[in-house]
PDB file of C-alpha atoms in Angstrom:
ATOM      1  CA  MET A   2      54.353  96.328  26.687  1.00  0.00           C
ATOM      2  CA  ALA A   3      56.435  93.177  26.405  1.00  0.00           C
ATOM      3  CA  LEU A   4      58.988  92.249  29.028  1.00  0.00           C
ATOM      4  CA  THR A   5      62.198  90.500  28.070  1.00  0.00           C
ATOM      5  CA  ARG A   6      64.030  88.206  30.417  1.00  0.00           C
ATOM      6  CA  LEU A   7      67.784  88.579  30.075  1.00  0.00           C
ATOM      7  CA  GLY A   8      69.981  85.515  29.988  1.00  0.00           C
ATOM      8  CA  LEU A   9      73.588  85.232  31.082  1.00  0.00           C
ATOM      9  CA  ASN A  10      75.982  87.656  29.391  1.00  0.00           C
ATOM     10  CA  GLN A  11      73.157  89.858  28.069  1.00  0.00           C
ATOM     11  CA  ALA A  12      72.890  93.543  28.878  1.00  0.00           C
ATOM     12  CA  VAL A  13      70.342  96.313  28.675  1.00  0.00           C
ATOM     13  CA  ASN A  14      71.288  99.188  26.379  1.00  0.00           C
ATOM     14  CA  LEU A  15      70.683 102.283  28.527  1.00  0.00           C
ATOM     15  CA  ALA A  16      72.197 104.594  25.920  1.00  0.00           C
ATOM     16  CA  SER A  17      69.087 104.479  23.711  1.00  0.00           C
ATOM     17  CA  ASN A  18      65.886 106.368  24.370  1.00  0.00           C
ATOM     18  CA  VAL A  19      63.175 104.340  26.033  1.00  0.00           C
ATOM     19  CA  THR A  20      59.476 104.963  25.424  1.00  0.00           C
ATOM     20  CA  GLY A  21      56.702 103.309  27.356  1.00  0.00           C
ATOM     21  CA  THR A  22      53.339 103.723  29.013  1.00  0.00           C
ATOM     22  CA  LEU A  23      53.161 104.275  32.727  1.00  0.00           C
ATOM     23  CA  PRO A  24      50.071 104.321  34.957  1.00  0.00           C
ATOM     24  CA  THR A  25      48.814 107.708  36.108  1.00  0.00           C
ATOM     25  CA  ALA A  26      47.841 108.519  39.673  1.00  0.00           C
ATOM     26  CA  ASN A  27      44.130 107.794  39.034  1.00  0.00           C
ATOM     27  CA  GLY A  28      44.771 104.289  37.660  1.00  0.00           C
ATOM     28  CA  GLY A  29      44.555 105.166  33.961  1.00  0.00           C
ATOM     29  CA  THR A  30      47.488 105.122  31.606  1.00  0.00           C
ATOM     30  CA  GLY A  31      49.556 107.970  30.319  1.00  0.00           C
ATOM     31  CA  ALA A  32      52.183 107.837  27.618  1.00  0.00           C
ATOM     32  CA  THR A  33      55.596 109.094  28.559  1.00  0.00           C
ATOM     33  CA  SER A  34      59.141 108.863  27.291  1.00  0.00           C
ATOM     34  CA  PHE A  35      62.469 109.398  28.938  1.00  0.00           C
ATOM     35  CA  ALA A  36      66.148 109.294  28.072  1.00  0.00           C
ATOM     36  CA  PRO A  37      68.321 107.941  30.864  1.00  0.00           C
ATOM     37  CA  GLY A  38      71.334 110.071  31.803  1.00  0.00           C
ATOM     38  CA  LYS A  39      74.505 109.077  30.027  1.00  0.00           C
ATOM     39  CA  ILE A  40      77.955 108.742  31.529  1.00  0.00           C
ATOM     40  CA  LEU A  41      79.885 111.641  30.029  1.00  0.00           C
ATOM     41  CA  ASN A  42      83.243 111.064  31.688  1.00  0.00           C
ATOM     42  CA  TYR A  43      84.927 109.610  34.744  1.00  0.00           C
ATOM     43  CA  LYS A  44      88.024 110.234  36.818  1.00  0.00           C
ATOM     44  CA  PHE A  45      89.818 107.877  39.178  1.00  0.00           C
ATOM     45  CA  VAL A  46      92.427 108.175  41.915  1.00  0.00           C
ATOM     46  CA  SER A  47      94.006 105.272  43.755  1.00  0.00           C
ATOM     47  CA  GLY A  48      96.901 105.173  46.154  1.00  0.00           C
ATOM     48  CA  THR A  49      98.637 103.613  49.098  1.00  0.00           C
ATOM     49  CA  ASN A  50     100.465 105.289  51.968  1.00  0.00           C
ATOM     50  CA  THR A  51      97.821 107.999  52.028  1.00  0.00           C
ATOM     51  CA  GLY A  52      97.224 107.832  55.769  1.00  0.00           C
ATOM     52  CA  VAL A  53      96.132 110.891  57.737  1.00  0.00           C
ATOM     53  CA  THR A  54      95.458 110.589  61.461  1.00  0.00           C
ATOM     54  CA  VAL A  55      92.336 112.374  62.692  1.00  0.00           C
ATOM     55  CA  ASN A  56      92.371 113.593  66.294  1.00  0.00           C
ATOM     56  CA  SER A  57      89.983 116.539  66.056  1.00  0.00           C
ATOM     57  CA  THR A  58      86.254 117.113  66.434  1.00  0.00           C
ATOM     58  CA  THR A  59      86.383 119.298  63.299  1.00  0.00           C
ATOM     59  CA  TRP A  60      86.477 117.761  59.826  1.00  0.00           C
ATOM     60  CA  THR A  61      90.041 116.794  58.892  1.00  0.00           C
ATOM     61  CA  ASP A  62      90.970 116.249  55.238  1.00  0.00           C
ATOM     62  CA  SER A  63      92.705 113.122  53.994  1.00  0.00           C
ATOM     63  CA  ASN A  64      95.071 112.832  51.036  1.00  0.00           C
ATOM     64  CA  ILE A  65      92.340 111.028  49.076  1.00  0.00           C
ATOM     65  CA  THR A  66      91.176 113.838  46.811  1.00  0.00           C
ATOM     66  CA  LEU A  67      90.023 114.296  43.234  1.00  0.00           C
ATOM     67  CA  THR A  68      89.325 117.401  41.119  1.00  0.00           C
ATOM     68  CA  TYR A  69      86.865 117.334  38.231  1.00  0.00           C
ATOM     69  CA  THR A  70      85.294 120.006  35.998  1.00  0.00           C
ATOM     70  CA  PRO A  71      81.660 119.197  35.048  1.00  0.00           C
ATOM     71  CA  SER A  72      80.674 119.873  31.439  1.00  0.00           C
ATOM     72  CA  SER A  73      77.255 121.280  32.384  1.00  0.00           C
ATOM     73  CA  THR A  74      75.509 122.837  35.378  1.00  0.00           C
ATOM     74  CA  ASP A  75      72.811 120.139  34.961  1.00  0.00           C
ATOM     75  CA  SER A  76      75.299 117.264  35.382  1.00  0.00           C
ATOM     76  CA  ARG A  77      75.214 114.915  38.348  1.00  0.00           C
ATOM     77  CA  ILE A  78      78.425 113.525  39.804  1.00  0.00           C
ATOM     78  CA  ILE A  79      78.374 109.994  41.195  1.00  0.00           C
ATOM     79  CA  ILE A  80      81.147 109.667  43.768  1.00  0.00           C
ATOM     80  CA  ASN A  81      82.297 106.197  44.782  1.00  0.00           C
ATOM     81  CA  VAL A  82      84.719 105.932  47.729  1.00  0.00           C
ATOM     82  CA  ASN A  83      86.465 102.777  48.873  1.00  0.00           C
ATOM     83  CA  ALA A  84      89.077 103.388  51.569  1.00  0.00           C
ATOM     84  CA  TYR A  85      90.905 101.483  54.268  1.00  0.00           C
ATOM     85  CA  VAL A  86      90.868 103.055  57.686  1.00  0.00           C
ATOM     86  CA  ASN A  87      92.196 102.141  61.088  1.00  0.00           C
ATOM     87  CA  LEU A  88      89.877 103.009  63.955  1.00  0.00           C
ATOM     88  CA  MET A  89      92.331 103.590  66.719  1.00  0.00           C
ATOM     89  CA  VAL A  90      90.473 104.143  69.983  1.00  0.00           C
ATOM     90  CA  THR A  91      87.585 102.361  71.656  1.00  0.00           C
ATOM     91  CA  GLY A  92      84.859 104.472  73.214  1.00  0.00           C
ATOM     92  CA  VAL A  93      85.084 107.166  70.531  1.00  0.00           C
ATOM     93  CA  ALA A  94      82.781 107.632  67.538  1.00  0.00           C
ATOM     94  CA  THR A  95      83.961 108.908  64.168  1.00  0.00           C
ATOM     95  CA  GLY A  96      82.225 110.173  61.083  1.00  0.00           C
ATOM     96  CA  THR A  97      83.676 109.872  57.580  1.00  0.00           C
ATOM     97  CA  GLY A  98      82.423 112.162  54.816  1.00  0.00           C
ATOM     98  CA  LEU A  99      83.297 114.337  51.826  1.00  0.00           C
ATOM     99  CA  LYS A 100      84.205 117.968  51.411  1.00  0.00           C
ATOM    100  CA  ARG A 101      83.299 119.700  48.143  1.00  0.00           C
ATOM    101  CA  ALA A 102      85.355 122.764  47.151  1.00  0.00           C
ATOM    102  CA  ILE A 103      84.374 124.711  44.022  1.00  0.00           C
ATOM    103  CA  SER A 104      86.821 127.009  42.210  1.00  0.00           C
ATOM    104  CA  GLY A 105      89.779 126.151  44.407  1.00  0.00           C
ATOM    105  CA  GLY A 106      87.858 126.654  47.641  1.00  0.00           C
ATOM    106  CA  ALA A 107      85.852 129.793  46.833  1.00  0.00           C
ATOM    107  CA  THR A 108      82.802 127.752  47.908  1.00  0.00           C
ATOM    108  CA  THR A 109      83.400 124.868  50.320  1.00  0.00           C
ATOM    109  CA  THR A 110      80.679 122.537  51.616  1.00  0.00           C
ATOM    110  CA  GLN A 111      80.687 119.460  53.818  1.00  0.00           C
ATOM    111  CA  ILE A 112      78.367 117.078  51.954  1.00  0.00           C
ATOM    112  CA  GLY A 113      76.532 114.264  53.680  1.00  0.00           C
ATOM    113  CA  ASP A 114      75.416 114.619  57.268  1.00  0.00           C
ATOM    114  CA  GLY A 115      77.335 117.499  58.867  1.00  0.00           C
ATOM    115  CA  THR A 116      77.920 115.538  62.066  1.00  0.00           C
ATOM    116  CA  VAL A 117      78.500 111.936  60.998  1.00  0.00           C
ATOM    117  CA  GLY A 118      79.202 112.187  57.242  1.00  0.00           C
ATOM    118  CA  PHE A 119      78.311 109.065  55.259  1.00  0.00           C
ATOM    119  CA  VAL A 120      79.904 106.391  57.473  1.00  0.00           C
ATOM    120  CA  TYR A 121      79.614 106.436  61.262  1.00  0.00           C
ATOM    121  CA  LYS A 122      81.607 104.050  63.449  1.00  0.00           C
ATOM    122  CA  TYR A 123      81.688 103.696  67.206  1.00  0.00           C
ATOM    123  CA  ASP A 124      83.862 101.694  69.584  1.00  0.00           C
ATOM    124  CA  ILE A 125      85.769  99.644  67.021  1.00  0.00           C
ATOM    125  CA  ASP A 126      89.503  99.212  67.418  1.00  0.00           C
ATOM    126  CA  ALA A 127      90.549  97.589  64.156  1.00  0.00           C
ATOM    127  CA  GLU A 128      91.495  98.128  60.537  1.00  0.00           C
ATOM    128  CA  THR A 129      88.445  98.107  58.322  1.00  0.00           C
ATOM    129  CA  ASN A 130      87.209  99.087  54.881  1.00  0.00           C
ATOM    130  CA  ILE A 131      84.665 101.844  54.326  1.00  0.00           C
ATOM    131  CA  SER A 132      82.704 102.242  51.115  1.00  0.00           C
ATOM    132  CA  PHE A 133      79.978 104.651  50.128  1.00  0.00           C
ATOM    133  CA  GLU A 134      78.446 106.341  47.118  1.00  0.00           C
ATOM    134  CA  HIS A 135      76.933 109.768  46.804  1.00  0.00           C
ATOM    135  CA  VAL A 136      75.187 111.551  43.932  1.00  0.00           C
ATOM    136  CA  ASP A 137      76.129 115.220  43.924  1.00  0.00           C
ATOM    137  CA  HIS A 138      74.760 118.136  41.917  1.00  0.00           C
ATOM    138  CA  PRO A 139      77.402 120.871  42.202  1.00  0.00           C
ATOM    139  CA  ASN A 140      75.513 123.121  39.713  1.00  0.00           C
ATOM    140  CA  THR A 141      78.726 124.518  38.210  1.00  0.00           C
ATOM    141  CA  THR A 142      81.131 124.200  35.300  1.00  0.00           C
ATOM    142  CA  SER A 143      84.047 125.303  37.490  1.00  0.00           C
ATOM    143  CA  ALA A 144      86.576 122.854  38.903  1.00  0.00           C
ATOM    144  CA  VAL A 145      85.172 120.858  41.834  1.00  0.00           C
ATOM    145  CA  THR A 146      87.482 119.118  44.321  1.00  0.00           C
ATOM    146  CA  TYR A 147      86.142 116.253  46.436  1.00  0.00           C
ATOM    147  CA  THR A 148      88.165 115.246  49.511  1.00  0.00           C
ATOM    148  CA  LEU A 149      87.546 112.322  51.877  1.00  0.00           C
ATOM    149  CA  ASN A 150      87.543 113.596  55.446  1.00  0.00           C
ATOM    150  CA  ALA A 151      86.676 112.500  58.987  1.00  0.00           C
ATOM    151  CA  ARG A 152      86.051 113.852  62.461  1.00  0.00           C
ATOM    152  CA  ARG A 153      86.022 112.524  66.005  1.00  0.00           C
ATOM    153  CA  GLU A 154      82.631 112.982  67.658  1.00  0.00           C
ATOM    154  CA  GLY A 155      83.998 113.597  71.130  1.00  0.00           C
ATOM    155  CA  GLY A 156      86.648 112.580  73.615  1.00  0.00           C
ATOM    156  CA  SER A 157      90.335 113.103  73.000  1.00  0.00           C
ATOM    157  CA  GLY A 158      93.243 111.455  71.239  1.00  0.00           C
ATOM    158  CA  ASN A 159      93.559 109.856  67.836  1.00  0.00           C
ATOM    159  CA  ALA A 160      90.262 108.417  66.610  1.00  0.00           C
ATOM    160  CA  ILE A 161      90.808 107.230  63.035  1.00  0.00           C
ATOM    161  CA  ARG A 162      93.512 106.954  60.402  1.00  0.00           C
ATOM    162  CA  LEU A 163      92.093 107.596  56.904  1.00  0.00           C
ATOM    163  CA  GLY A 164      93.771 105.802  54.019  1.00  0.00           C
ATOM    164  CA  GLU A 165      95.696 103.212  55.999  1.00  0.00           C
ATOM    165  CA  SER A 166      99.309 102.684  54.914  1.00  0.00           C
ATOM    166  CA  ASN A 167     100.061  99.899  52.399  1.00  0.00           C
ATOM    167  CA  LYS A 168      96.372  99.445  51.578  1.00  0.00           C
ATOM    168  CA  ILE A 169      94.747 100.769  48.433  1.00  0.00           C
ATOM    169  CA  SER A 170      92.225 103.579  48.867  1.00  0.00           C
ATOM    170  CA  GLU A 171      90.349 104.974  45.889  1.00  0.00           C
ATOM    171  CA  MET A 172      87.798 107.500  44.728  1.00  0.00           C
ATOM    172  CA  ILE A 173      85.963 107.353  41.401  1.00  0.00           C
ATOM    173  CA  LEU A 174      83.833 110.151  39.936  1.00  0.00           C
ATOM    174  CA  TYR A 175      81.323 109.647  37.114  1.00  0.00           C
ATOM    175  CA  GLU A 176      79.691 112.609  35.398  1.00  0.00           C
ATOM    176  CA  ILE A 177      76.127 111.836  34.333  1.00  0.00           C
ATOM    177  CA  SER A 178      74.352 114.089  31.844  1.00  0.00           C
ATOM    178  CA  GLY A 179      71.503 116.127  33.259  1.00  0.00           C
ATOM    179  CA  SER A 180      69.303 115.246  30.268  1.00  0.00           C
ATOM    180  CA  GLY A 181      68.095 112.102  32.037  1.00  0.00           C
ATOM    181  CA  GLN A 182      66.989 113.890  35.183  1.00  0.00           C
TER     182      GLN A 182
END
């Protein structure tokens, strides 16, 4: 199998089927083929003045939310979050995560780690940017709503402000076909 080195401004076409030979577990070779998942659709939300102050040890929703209806139960949803937050109190830890609600909340799940979410910060008293990605498999063709949320790990008082005022916070969803899984 020949390898091609890409130069500047060249790209790999992932939309076509790729066939190759891969080694098997015992050191021999086995022919295989695969079709990478294709991006079927995307949805984007961006806003300023979306701030929500979190002062609870339970997950508190922000105003950074996006609803999407997958085209297949096999689809994967890539979620990309980029948000400004203000960590307001030293000596307190916060977790930032995502809530997934299917069919308007008929099924609601905190995705990521149930205690710390995807981003965990401790003892920082400053405005900062948080970014994370998550690949979700909601296994539905009903409307799915993703909401950025946070919680204070302990202590009391305000711990974090999600979606800091006058700063852009955004969430992007990409639906990937399940055929490449």
